[in-house]
Amino acid sequence: MRHISVYALILWVGSAAANDDGEETSFTRSIWNHKASQWAEFIGSDGTRDLNRRYQSDPAVVSMLGDLSQKTILDAGSGTGYLSRMLALKASNVVGIDLADSMVEISRSQTNLPNVSFEQAELCNMDKFSANSFDA
């Protein structure tokens, strides 16, 4: 039952972010800031607690990206950063961005890889990054 309520929250929060008018973004940020530690526990620092990601989406993402050895990767909506850390083992550089400050704080606290960084940013406002900053 716990999984269903977490996924329902994700869908609801995602729909709020899709209808962004500033107020919705603030609301979405506050929800994820409030739920960040629960999400970190649910996913696990290496993503292994979420079997769907581990066995379905992660292998598909890695396969689609191909050779990352000389690439700079953007992990948009990086959450607690487990995918960023996984990609950093193969990529030259990974930048994880997330709307929620708490998610970014957790990501940074769980990461000790020199080629990964985390920033608080909105996907609809990426001005802090120059054009063509990322290969994928």
mmCIF file of N, CA and C in Angstrom:
data_model
loop_
_atom_site.group_PDB
_atom_site.id
_atom_site.type_symbol
_atom_site.label_atom_id
_atom_site.label_comp_id
_atom_site.label_asym_id
_atom_site.label_seq_id
_atom_site.Cartn_x
_atom_site.Cartn_y
_atom_site.Cartn_z
ATOM 1 N N MET A 1 0.832 -1.194 0.000
ATOM 2 C CA MET A 1 0.000 0.000 0.000
ATOM 3 C C MET A 1 0.874 1.255 0.000
ATOM 4 N N ARG A 2 1.985 1.208 0.705
ATOM 5 C CA ARG A 2 2.877 2.366 0.782
ATOM 6 C C ARG A 2 3.343 2.794 -0.610
ATOM 7 N N HIS A 3 3.659 1.804 -1.467
ATOM 8 C CA HIS A 3 4.126 2.121 -2.811
ATOM 9 C C HIS A 3 3.056 2.858 -3.616
ATOM 10 N N ILE A 4 1.830 2.442 -3.460
ATOM 11 C CA ILE A 4 0.742 3.080 -4.198
ATOM 12 C C ILE A 4 0.594 4.539 -3.782
ATOM 13 N N SER A 5 0.672 4.815 -2.503
ATOM 14 C CA SER A 5 0.510 6.200 -2.059
ATOM 15 C C SER A 5 1.669 7.070 -2.529
ATOM 16 N N VAL A 6 2.902 6.534 -2.554
ATOM 17 C CA VAL A 6 4.044 7.304 -3.049
ATOM 18 C C VAL A 6 3.876 7.594 -4.535
ATOM 19 N N TYR A 7 3.491 6.581 -5.323
ATOM 20 C CA TYR A 7 3.309 6.797 -6.748
ATOM 21 C C TYR A 7 2.152 7.760 -7.031
ATOM 22 N N ALA A 8 1.093 7.686 -6.251
ATOM 23 C CA ALA A 8 -0.017 8.625 -6.409
ATOM 24 C C ALA A 8 0.454 10.053 -6.154
ATOM 25 N N LEU A 9 1.286 10.226 -5.137
ATOM 26 C CA LEU A 9 1.835 11.548 -4.845
ATOM 27 C C LEU A 9 2.679 12.044 -6.009
ATOM 28 N N ILE A 10 3.499 11.173 -6.584
ATOM 29 C CA ILE A 10 4.350 11.558 -7.712
ATOM 30 C C ILE A 10 3.490 12.031 -8.879
ATOM 31 N N LEU A 11 2.464 11.280 -9.201
ATOM 32 C CA LEU A 11 1.594 11.660 -10.313
ATOM 33 C C LEU A 11 0.905 12.984 -10.039
ATOM 34 N N TRP A 12 0.445 13.168 -8.819
ATOM 35 C CA TRP A 12 -0.252 14.398 -8.464
ATOM 36 C C TRP A 12 0.702 15.584 -8.505
ATOM 37 N N VAL A 13 1.883 15.416 -7.922
ATOM 38 C CA VAL A 13 2.873 16.494 -7.926
ATOM 39 C C VAL A 13 3.311 16.786 -9.349
ATOM 40 N N GLY A 14 3.525 15.748 -10.137
ATOM 41 C CA GLY A 14 3.922 15.940 -11.528
ATOM 42 C C GLY A 14 2.884 16.714 -12.318
ATOM 43 N N SER A 15 1.614 16.454 -12.089
ATOM 44 C CA SER A 15 0.577 17.184 -12.805
ATOM 45 C C SER A 15 0.545 18.643 -12.380
ATOM 46 N N ALA A 16 0.843 18.918 -11.117
ATOM 47 C CA ALA A 16 0.901 20.306 -10.662
ATOM 48 C C ALA A 16 2.052 21.038 -11.336
ATOM 49 N N ALA A 17 3.197 20.372 -11.453
ATOM 50 C CA ALA A 17 4.363 21.001 -12.086
ATOM 51 C C ALA A 17 4.099 21.254 -13.562
ATOM 52 N N ALA A 18 3.342 20.363 -14.210
ATOM 53 C CA ALA A 18 3.058 20.525 -15.629
ATOM 54 C C ALA A 18 2.182 21.742 -15.898
ATOM 55 N N ASN A 19 1.414 22.175 -14.921
ATOM 56 C CA ASN A 19 0.546 23.337 -15.063
ATOM 57 C C ASN A 19 1.176 24.571 -14.427
ATOM 58 N N ASP A 20 2.468 24.677 -14.533
ATOM 59 C CA ASP A 20 3.253 25.687 -13.821
ATOM 60 C C ASP A 20 2.784 27.115 -14.098
ATOM 61 N N ASP A 21 2.553 27.831 -13.028
ATOM 62 C CA ASP A 21 2.281 29.270 -13.125
ATOM 63 C C ASP A 21 3.004 30.007 -12.004
ATOM 64 N N GLY A 22 4.086 29.432 -11.478
ATOM 65 C CA GLY A 22 4.813 30.043 -10.382
ATOM 66 C C GLY A 22 4.296 29.555 -9.045
ATOM 67 N N GLU A 23 3.013 29.746 -8.808
ATOM 68 C CA GLU A 23 2.400 29.285 -7.569
ATOM 69 C C GLU A 23 2.443 27.757 -7.500
ATOM 70 N N GLU A 24 2.171 27.105 -8.619
ATOM 71 C CA GLU A 24 2.219 25.642 -8.678
ATOM 72 C C GLU A 24 3.637 25.152 -8.418
ATOM 73 N N THR A 25 4.644 25.839 -8.978
ATOM 74 C CA THR A 25 6.036 25.451 -8.770
ATOM 75 C C THR A 25 6.400 25.548 -7.298
ATOM 76 N N SER A 26 5.995 26.605 -6.649
ATOM 77 C CA SER A 26 6.262 26.784 -5.224
ATOM 78 C C SER A 26 5.609 25.677 -4.410
ATOM 79 N N PHE A 27 4.386 25.344 -4.758
ATOM 80 C CA PHE A 27 3.667 24.276 -4.069
ATOM 81 C C PHE A 27 4.372 22.938 -4.280
ATOM 82 N N THR A 28 4.748 22.654 -5.512
ATOM 83 C CA THR A 28 5.438 21.403 -5.834
ATOM 84 C C THR A 28 6.760 21.313 -5.086
ATOM 85 N N ARG A 29 7.520 22.394 -5.079
ATOM 86 C CA ARG A 29 8.791 22.433 -4.359
ATOM 87 C C ARG A 29 8.571 22.125 -2.870
ATOM 88 N N SER A 30 7.543 22.725 -2.277
ATOM 89 C CA SER A 30 7.305 22.503 -0.839
ATOM 90 C C SER A 30 6.924 21.051 -0.557
ATOM 91 N N ILE A 31 6.157 20.438 -1.422
ATOM 92 C CA ILE A 31 5.792 19.020 -1.245
ATOM 93 C C ILE A 31 7.046 18.155 -1.279
ATOM 94 N N TRP A 32 7.895 18.352 -2.305
ATOM 95 C CA TRP A 32 9.101 17.517 -2.419
ATOM 96 C C TRP A 32 10.097 17.826 -1.306
ATOM 97 N N ASN A 33 10.196 19.053 -0.868
ATOM 98 C CA ASN A 33 11.057 19.360 0.269
ATOM 99 C C ASN A 33 10.574 18.632 1.520
ATOM 100 N N HIS A 34 9.272 18.570 1.692
ATOM 101 C CA HIS A 34 8.683 17.892 2.848
ATOM 102 C C HIS A 34 8.876 16.375 2.775
ATOM 103 N N LYS A 35 8.820 15.807 1.578
ATOM 104 C CA LYS A 35 8.864 14.355 1.394
ATOM 105 C C LYS A 35 10.258 13.820 1.057
ATOM 106 N N ALA A 36 11.264 14.663 0.990
ATOM 107 C CA ALA A 36 12.590 14.254 0.514
ATOM 108 C C ALA A 36 13.181 13.089 1.303
ATOM 109 N N SER A 37 13.131 13.145 2.616
ATOM 110 C CA SER A 37 13.742 12.065 3.406
ATOM 111 C C SER A 37 12.981 10.756 3.234
ATOM 112 N N GLN A 38 11.658 10.827 3.113
ATOM 113 C CA GLN A 38 10.877 9.617 2.857
ATOM 114 C C GLN A 38 11.215 9.039 1.492
ATOM 115 N N TRP A 39 11.372 9.922 0.513
ATOM 116 C CA TRP A 39 11.716 9.466 -0.839
ATOM 117 C C TRP A 39 13.092 8.811 -0.837
ATOM 118 N N ALA A 40 14.047 9.412 -0.117
ATOM 119 C CA ALA A 40 15.398 8.848 -0.036
ATOM 120 C C ALA A 40 15.353 7.441 0.558
ATOM 121 N N GLU A 41 14.546 7.257 1.574
ATOM 122 C CA GLU A 41 14.405 5.932 2.185
ATOM 123 C C GLU A 41 13.745 4.958 1.225
ATOM 124 N N PHE A 42 12.719 5.411 0.525
ATOM 125 C CA PHE A 42 11.981 4.564 -0.414
ATOM 126 C C PHE A 42 12.880 4.082 -1.549
ATOM 127 N N ILE A 43 13.687 4.977 -2.112
ATOM 128 C CA ILE A 43 14.540 4.649 -3.259
ATOM 129 C C ILE A 43 15.799 3.916 -2.813
ATOM 130 N N GLY A 44 16.395 4.342 -1.710
ATOM 131 C CA GLY A 44 17.693 3.825 -1.291
ATOM 132 C C GLY A 44 18.800 4.610 -1.978
ATOM 133 N N SER A 45 19.934 4.740 -1.353
ATOM 134 C CA SER A 45 21.005 5.574 -1.907
ATOM 135 C C SER A 45 21.526 5.059 -3.235
ATOM 136 N N ASP A 46 21.374 3.760 -3.487
ATOM 137 C CA ASP A 46 21.830 3.200 -4.762
ATOM 138 C C ASP A 46 20.669 2.780 -5.663
ATOM 139 N N GLY A 47 19.455 3.125 -5.303
ATOM 140 C CA GLY A 47 18.281 2.834 -6.124
ATOM 141 C C GLY A 47 17.791 1.406 -6.050
ATOM 142 N N THR A 48 18.437 0.571 -5.268
ATOM 143 C CA THR A 48 18.092 -0.848 -5.278
ATOM 144 C C THR A 48 16.780 -1.178 -4.578
ATOM 145 N N ARG A 49 16.231 -0.260 -3.823
ATOM 146 C CA ARG A 49 14.940 -0.537 -3.173
ATOM 147 C C ARG A 49 13.770 -0.380 -4.132
ATOM 148 N N ASP A 50 13.985 0.306 -5.237
ATOM 149 C CA ASP A 50 12.931 0.484 -6.237
ATOM 150 C C ASP A 50 13.204 -0.502 -7.379
ATOM 151 N N LEU A 51 12.560 -1.651 -7.323
ATOM 152 C CA LEU A 51 12.837 -2.719 -8.279
ATOM 153 C C LEU A 51 12.459 -2.348 -9.705
ATOM 154 N N ASN A 52 11.442 -1.522 -9.887
ATOM 155 C CA ASN A 52 11.076 -1.081 -11.229
ATOM 156 C C ASN A 52 12.233 -0.328 -11.875
ATOM 157 N N ARG A 53 12.811 0.602 -11.143
ATOM 158 C CA ARG A 53 13.946 1.347 -11.683
ATOM 159 C C ARG A 53 15.134 0.424 -11.913
ATOM 160 N N ARG A 54 15.423 -0.394 -10.943
ATOM 161 C CA ARG A 54 16.613 -1.244 -10.996
ATOM 162 C C ARG A 54 16.582 -2.196 -12.180
ATOM 163 N N TYR A 55 15.432 -2.821 -12.439
ATOM 164 C CA TYR A 55 15.363 -3.853 -13.468
ATOM 165 C C TYR A 55 14.740 -3.401 -14.782
ATOM 166 N N GLN A 56 14.043 -2.255 -14.794
ATOM 167 C CA GLN A 56 13.399 -1.831 -16.034
ATOM 168 C C GLN A 56 13.927 -0.500 -16.547
ATOM 169 N N SER A 57 13.695 0.576 -15.828
ATOM 170 C CA SER A 57 14.031 1.884 -16.392
ATOM 171 C C SER A 57 15.533 2.165 -16.424
ATOM 172 N N ASP A 58 16.280 1.788 -15.381
ATOM 173 C CA ASP A 58 17.720 2.076 -15.377
ATOM 174 C C ASP A 58 18.462 1.390 -16.517
ATOM 175 N N PRO A 59 18.272 0.081 -16.733
ATOM 176 C CA PRO A 59 18.958 -0.545 -17.871
ATOM 177 C C PRO A 59 18.568 0.074 -19.218
ATOM 178 N N ALA A 60 17.305 0.463 -19.358
ATOM 179 C CA ALA A 60 16.859 1.089 -20.608
ATOM 180 C C ALA A 60 17.538 2.441 -20.810
ATOM 181 N N VAL A 61 17.627 3.241 -19.749
ATOM 182 C CA VAL A 61 18.272 4.559 -19.847
ATOM 183 C C VAL A 61 19.739 4.399 -20.213
ATOM 184 N N VAL A 62 20.437 3.520 -19.526
ATOM 185 C CA VAL A 62 21.862 3.308 -19.791
ATOM 186 C C VAL A 62 22.071 2.810 -21.223
ATOM 187 N N SER A 63 21.224 1.921 -21.672
ATOM 188 C CA SER A 63 21.330 1.398 -23.033
ATOM 189 C C SER A 63 21.106 2.490 -24.081
ATOM 190 N N MET A 64 20.105 3.327 -23.866
ATOM 191 C CA MET A 64 19.813 4.410 -24.821
ATOM 192 C C MET A 64 20.933 5.434 -24.890
ATOM 193 N N LEU A 65 21.592 5.692 -23.774
ATOM 194 C CA LEU A 65 22.639 6.705 -23.740
ATOM 195 C C LEU A 65 23.927 6.246 -24.415
ATOM 196 N N GLY A 66 24.171 4.949 -24.458
ATOM 197 C CA GLY A 66 25.363 4.418 -25.118
ATOM 198 C C GLY A 66 26.639 4.763 -24.360
ATOM 199 N N ASP A 67 27.722 4.963 -25.110
ATOM 200 C CA ASP A 67 29.032 5.247 -24.520
ATOM 201 C C ASP A 67 29.034 6.648 -23.921
ATOM 202 N N LEU A 68 29.265 6.724 -22.634
ATOM 203 C CA LEU A 68 29.240 8.002 -21.918
ATOM 204 C C LEU A 68 30.632 8.500 -21.538
ATOM 205 N N SER A 69 31.658 7.791 -21.916
ATOM 206 C CA SER A 69 32.996 8.042 -21.386
ATOM 207 C C SER A 69 33.494 9.475 -21.572
ATOM 208 N N GLN A 70 33.107 10.156 -22.609
ATOM 209 C CA GLN A 70 33.548 11.534 -22.834
ATOM 210 C C GLN A 70 32.367 12.511 -22.833
ATOM 211 N N LYS A 71 31.288 12.163 -22.134
ATOM 212 C CA LYS A 71 30.053 12.942 -22.173
ATOM 213 C C LYS A 71 29.764 13.642 -20.857
ATOM 214 N N THR A 72 29.085 14.786 -20.984
ATOM 215 C CA THR A 72 28.533 15.492 -19.833
ATOM 216 C C THR A 72 27.027 15.269 -19.860
ATOM 217 N N ILE A 73 26.507 14.716 -18.787
ATOM 218 C CA ILE A 73 25.114 14.275 -18.722
ATOM 219 C C ILE A 73 24.328 15.157 -17.759
ATOM 220 N N LEU A 74 23.116 15.511 -18.144
ATOM 221 C CA LEU A 74 22.174 16.211 -17.275
ATOM 222 C C LEU A 74 21.172 15.192 -16.751
ATOM 223 N N ASP A 75 21.078 15.082 -15.448
ATOM 224 C CA ASP A 75 20.034 14.279 -14.818
ATOM 225 C C ASP A 75 18.975 15.263 -14.340
ATOM 226 N N ALA A 76 17.959 15.461 -15.168
ATOM 227 C CA ALA A 76 16.911 16.441 -14.890
ATOM 228 C C ALA A 76 15.873 15.833 -13.962
ATOM 229 N N GLY A 77 15.659 16.483 -12.828
ATOM 230 C CA GLY A 77 14.772 15.920 -11.805
ATOM 231 C C GLY A 77 15.496 14.798 -11.083
ATOM 232 N N SER A 78 16.708 15.090 -10.636
ATOM 233 C CA SER A 78 17.606 14.064 -10.098
ATOM 234 C C SER A 78 17.193 13.505 -8.747
ATOM 235 N N GLY A 79 16.245 14.135 -8.084
ATOM 236 C CA GLY A 79 15.791 13.605 -6.801
ATOM 237 C C GLY A 79 16.949 13.471 -5.830
ATOM 238 N N THR A 80 17.110 12.294 -5.265
ATOM 239 C CA THR A 80 18.170 12.056 -4.290
ATOM 240 C C THR A 80 19.489 11.653 -4.934
ATOM 241 N N GLY A 81 19.547 11.660 -6.252
ATOM 242 C CA GLY A 81 20.813 11.543 -6.968
ATOM 243 C C GLY A 81 21.334 10.160 -7.279
ATOM 244 N N TYR A 82 20.551 9.113 -7.020
ATOM 245 C CA TYR A 82 21.116 7.780 -7.247
ATOM 246 C C TYR A 82 21.433 7.541 -8.728
ATOM 247 N N LEU A 83 20.582 8.009 -9.649
ATOM 248 C CA LEU A 83 20.854 7.809 -11.072
ATOM 249 C C LEU A 83 22.071 8.628 -11.504
ATOM 250 N N SER A 84 22.218 9.829 -10.977
ATOM 251 C CA SER A 84 23.401 10.645 -11.269
ATOM 252 C C SER A 84 24.666 9.905 -10.859
ATOM 253 N N ARG A 85 24.651 9.313 -9.679
ATOM 254 C CA ARG A 85 25.820 8.570 -9.199
ATOM 255 C C ARG A 85 26.092 7.365 -10.076
ATOM 256 N N MET A 86 25.051 6.676 -10.496
ATOM 257 C CA MET A 86 25.221 5.509 -11.357
ATOM 258 C C MET A 86 25.819 5.926 -12.702
ATOM 259 N N LEU A 87 25.291 7.006 -13.278
ATOM 260 C CA LEU A 87 25.795 7.479 -14.569
ATOM 261 C C LEU A 87 27.223 7.998 -14.458
ATOM 262 N N ALA A 88 27.574 8.561 -13.309
ATOM 263 C CA ALA A 88 28.918 9.116 -13.112
ATOM 264 C C ALA A 88 30.000 8.038 -13.170
ATOM 265 N N LEU A 89 29.631 6.789 -12.939
ATOM 266 C CA LEU A 89 30.603 5.704 -13.041
ATOM 267 C C LEU A 89 30.995 5.442 -14.493
ATOM 268 N N LYS A 90 30.186 5.968 -15.432
ATOM 269 C CA LYS A 90 30.436 5.753 -16.851
ATOM 270 C C LYS A 90 30.725 7.045 -17.615
ATOM 271 N N ALA A 91 30.281 8.181 -17.084
ATOM 272 C CA ALA A 91 30.368 9.459 -17.801
ATOM 273 C C ALA A 91 31.549 10.291 -17.319
ATOM 274 N N SER A 92 31.906 11.250 -18.143
ATOM 275 C CA SER A 92 32.959 12.187 -17.777
ATOM 276 C C SER A 92 32.485 13.135 -16.680
ATOM 277 N N ASN A 93 31.246 13.599 -16.812
ATOM 278 C CA ASN A 93 30.692 14.560 -15.860
ATOM 279 C C ASN A 93 29.174 14.408 -15.826
ATOM 280 N N VAL A 94 28.583 14.535 -14.645
ATOM 281 C CA VAL A 94 27.131 14.480 -14.486
ATOM 282 C C VAL A 94 26.686 15.651 -13.627
ATOM 283 N N VAL A 95 25.644 16.331 -14.084
ATOM 284 C CA VAL A 95 25.032 17.401 -13.308
ATOM 285 C C VAL A 95 23.591 16.990 -13.033
ATOM 286 N N GLY A 96 23.260 16.883 -11.765
ATOM 287 C CA GLY A 96 21.888 16.580 -11.370
ATOM 288 C C GLY A 96 21.205 17.855 -10.934
ATOM 289 N N ILE A 97 20.017 18.092 -11.453
ATOM 290 C CA ILE A 97 19.244 19.252 -11.006
ATOM 291 C C ILE A 97 17.905 18.783 -10.462
ATOM 292 N N ASP A 98 17.442 19.498 -9.455
ATOM 293 C CA ASP A 98 16.141 19.188 -8.888
ATOM 294 C C ASP A 98 15.498 20.472 -8.390
ATOM 295 N N LEU A 99 14.196 20.490 -8.404
ATOM 296 C CA LEU A 99 13.420 21.631 -7.948
ATOM 297 C C LEU A 99 13.536 21.822 -6.434
ATOM 298 N N ALA A 100 13.627 20.727 -5.698
ATOM 299 C CA ALA A 100 13.574 20.771 -4.232
ATOM 300 C C ALA A 100 14.964 20.874 -3.612
ATOM 301 N N ASP A 101 15.158 21.894 -2.799
ATOM 302 C CA ASP A 101 16.431 22.080 -2.082
ATOM 303 C C ASP A 101 16.788 20.865 -1.237
ATOM 304 N N SER A 102 15.804 20.269 -0.592
ATOM 305 C CA SER A 102 16.057 19.108 0.273
ATOM 306 C C SER A 102 16.583 17.920 -0.520
ATOM 307 N N MET A 103 16.073 17.736 -1.721
ATOM 308 C CA MET A 103 16.575 16.652 -2.574
ATOM 309 C C MET A 103 18.033 16.897 -2.932
ATOM 310 N N VAL A 104 18.359 18.139 -3.258
ATOM 311 C CA VAL A 104 19.738 18.489 -3.607
ATOM 312 C C VAL A 104 20.662 18.269 -2.409
ATOM 313 N N GLU A 105 20.222 18.651 -1.231
ATOM 314 C CA GLU A 105 21.019 18.435 -0.013
ATOM 315 C C GLU A 105 21.281 16.948 0.223
ATOM 316 N N ILE A 106 20.253 16.121 0.072
ATOM 317 C CA ILE A 106 20.422 14.673 0.240
ATOM 318 C C ILE A 106 21.375 14.140 -0.815
ATOM 319 N N SER A 107 21.208 14.576 -2.053
ATOM 320 C CA SER A 107 22.088 14.128 -3.140
ATOM 321 C C SER A 107 23.543 14.423 -2.821
ATOM 322 N N ARG A 108 23.801 15.637 -2.406
ATOM 323 C CA ARG A 108 25.176 16.028 -2.085
ATOM 324 C C ARG A 108 25.729 15.226 -0.916
ATOM 325 N N SER A 109 24.900 14.966 0.088
ATOM 326 C CA SER A 109 25.381 14.240 1.273
ATOM 327 C C SER A 109 25.679 12.770 0.970
ATOM 328 N N GLN A 110 25.050 12.210 -0.054
ATOM 329 C CA GLN A 110 25.247 10.802 -0.388
ATOM 330 C C GLN A 110 26.281 10.590 -1.485
ATOM 331 N N THR A 111 26.893 11.664 -1.965
ATOM 332 C CA THR A 111 27.783 11.567 -3.122
ATOM 333 C C THR A 111 29.199 11.970 -2.760
ATOM 334 N N ASN A 112 30.137 11.120 -3.141
ATOM 335 C CA ASN A 112 31.547 11.460 -2.952
ATOM 336 C C ASN A 112 32.342 11.287 -4.244
ATOM 337 N N LEU A 113 31.670 11.325 -5.370
ATOM 338 C CA LEU A 113 32.327 11.205 -6.666
ATOM 339 C C LEU A 113 32.709 12.592 -7.171
ATOM 340 N N PRO A 114 33.929 12.773 -7.666
ATOM 341 C CA PRO A 114 34.380 14.102 -8.081
ATOM 342 C C PRO A 114 33.736 14.620 -9.372
ATOM 343 N N ASN A 115 33.148 13.743 -10.155
ATOM 344 C CA ASN A 115 32.577 14.145 -11.441
ATOM 345 C C ASN A 115 31.056 14.308 -11.410
ATOM 346 N N VAL A 116 30.498 14.485 -10.208
ATOM 347 C CA VAL A 116 29.053 14.701 -10.055
ATOM 348 C C VAL A 116 28.826 15.975 -9.260
ATOM 349 N N SER A 117 27.889 16.797 -9.732
ATOM 350 C CA SER A 117 27.471 17.970 -8.965
ATOM 351 C C SER A 117 25.952 18.045 -8.991
ATOM 352 N N PHE A 118 25.412 18.724 -7.997
ATOM 353 C CA PHE A 118 23.959 18.864 -7.889
ATOM 354 C C PHE A 118 23.622 20.328 -7.702
ATOM 355 N N GLU A 119 22.586 20.762 -8.396
ATOM 356 C CA GLU A 119 22.136 22.152 -8.348
ATOM 357 C C GLU A 119 20.634 22.186 -8.159
ATOM 358 N N GLN A 120 20.163 23.192 -7.436
ATOM 359 C CA GLN A 120 18.726 23.432 -7.363
ATOM 360 C C GLN A 120 18.380 24.277 -8.574
ATOM 361 N N ALA A 121 17.455 23.800 -9.386
ATOM 362 C CA ALA A 121 17.051 24.524 -10.588
ATOM 363 C C ALA A 121 15.678 24.038 -11.042
ATOM 364 N N GLU A 122 14.996 24.898 -11.762
ATOM 365 C CA GLU A 122 13.721 24.544 -12.377
ATOM 366 C C GLU A 122 13.981 24.177 -13.829
ATOM 367 N N LEU A 123 13.357 23.131 -14.294
ATOM 368 C CA LEU A 123 13.555 22.714 -15.683
ATOM 369 C C LEU A 123 13.123 23.783 -16.672
ATOM 370 N N CYS A 124 12.161 24.596 -16.294
ATOM 371 C CA CYS A 124 11.682 25.638 -17.196
ATOM 372 C C CYS A 124 12.556 26.896 -17.141
ATOM 373 N N ASN A 125 13.584 26.891 -16.284
ATOM 374 C CA ASN A 125 14.484 28.034 -16.183
ATOM 375 C C ASN A 125 15.912 27.526 -15.992
ATOM 376 N N MET A 126 16.565 27.251 -17.097
ATOM 377 C CA MET A 126 17.906 26.672 -17.077
ATOM 378 C C MET A 126 18.968 27.706 -17.462
ATOM 379 N N ASP A 127 18.704 28.978 -17.173
ATOM 380 C CA ASP A 127 19.606 30.054 -17.563
ATOM 381 C C ASP A 127 21.002 29.928 -16.968
ATOM 382 N N LYS A 128 21.143 29.239 -15.859
ATOM 383 C CA LYS A 128 22.457 29.113 -15.225
ATOM 384 C C LYS A 128 23.414 28.233 -16.038
ATOM 385 N N PHE A 129 22.872 27.511 -17.028
ATOM 386 C CA PHE A 129 23.693 26.653 -17.877
ATOM 387 C C PHE A 129 23.757 27.236 -19.284
ATOM 388 N N SER A 130 24.934 27.228 -19.867
ATOM 389 C CA SER A 130 25.065 27.744 -21.226
ATOM 390 C C SER A 130 24.502 26.741 -22.221
ATOM 391 N N ALA A 131 24.176 27.247 -23.410
ATOM 392 C CA ALA A 131 23.662 26.386 -24.473
ATOM 393 C C ALA A 131 24.690 25.291 -24.762
ATOM 394 N N ASN A 132 24.219 24.124 -25.065
ATOM 395 C CA ASN A 132 25.060 22.971 -25.393
ATOM 396 C C ASN A 132 25.973 22.549 -24.239
ATOM 397 N N SER A 133 25.553 22.789 -23.011
ATOM 398 C CA SER A 133 26.332 22.364 -21.842
ATOM 399 C C SER A 133 26.360 20.851 -21.677
ATOM 400 N N PHE A 134 25.342 20.179 -22.209
ATOM 401 C CA PHE A 134 25.187 18.751 -21.956
ATOM 402 C C PHE A 134 25.138 17.973 -23.271
ATOM 403 N N ASP A 135 25.687 16.776 -23.209
ATOM 404 C CA ASP A 135 25.652 15.874 -24.365
ATOM 405 C C ASP A 135 24.403 15.012 -24.364
ATOM 406 N N ALA A 136 23.881 14.777 -23.194
ATOM 407 C CA ALA A 136 22.649 13.982 -23.076
ATOM 408 C C ALA A 136 21.960 14.325 -21.774
#
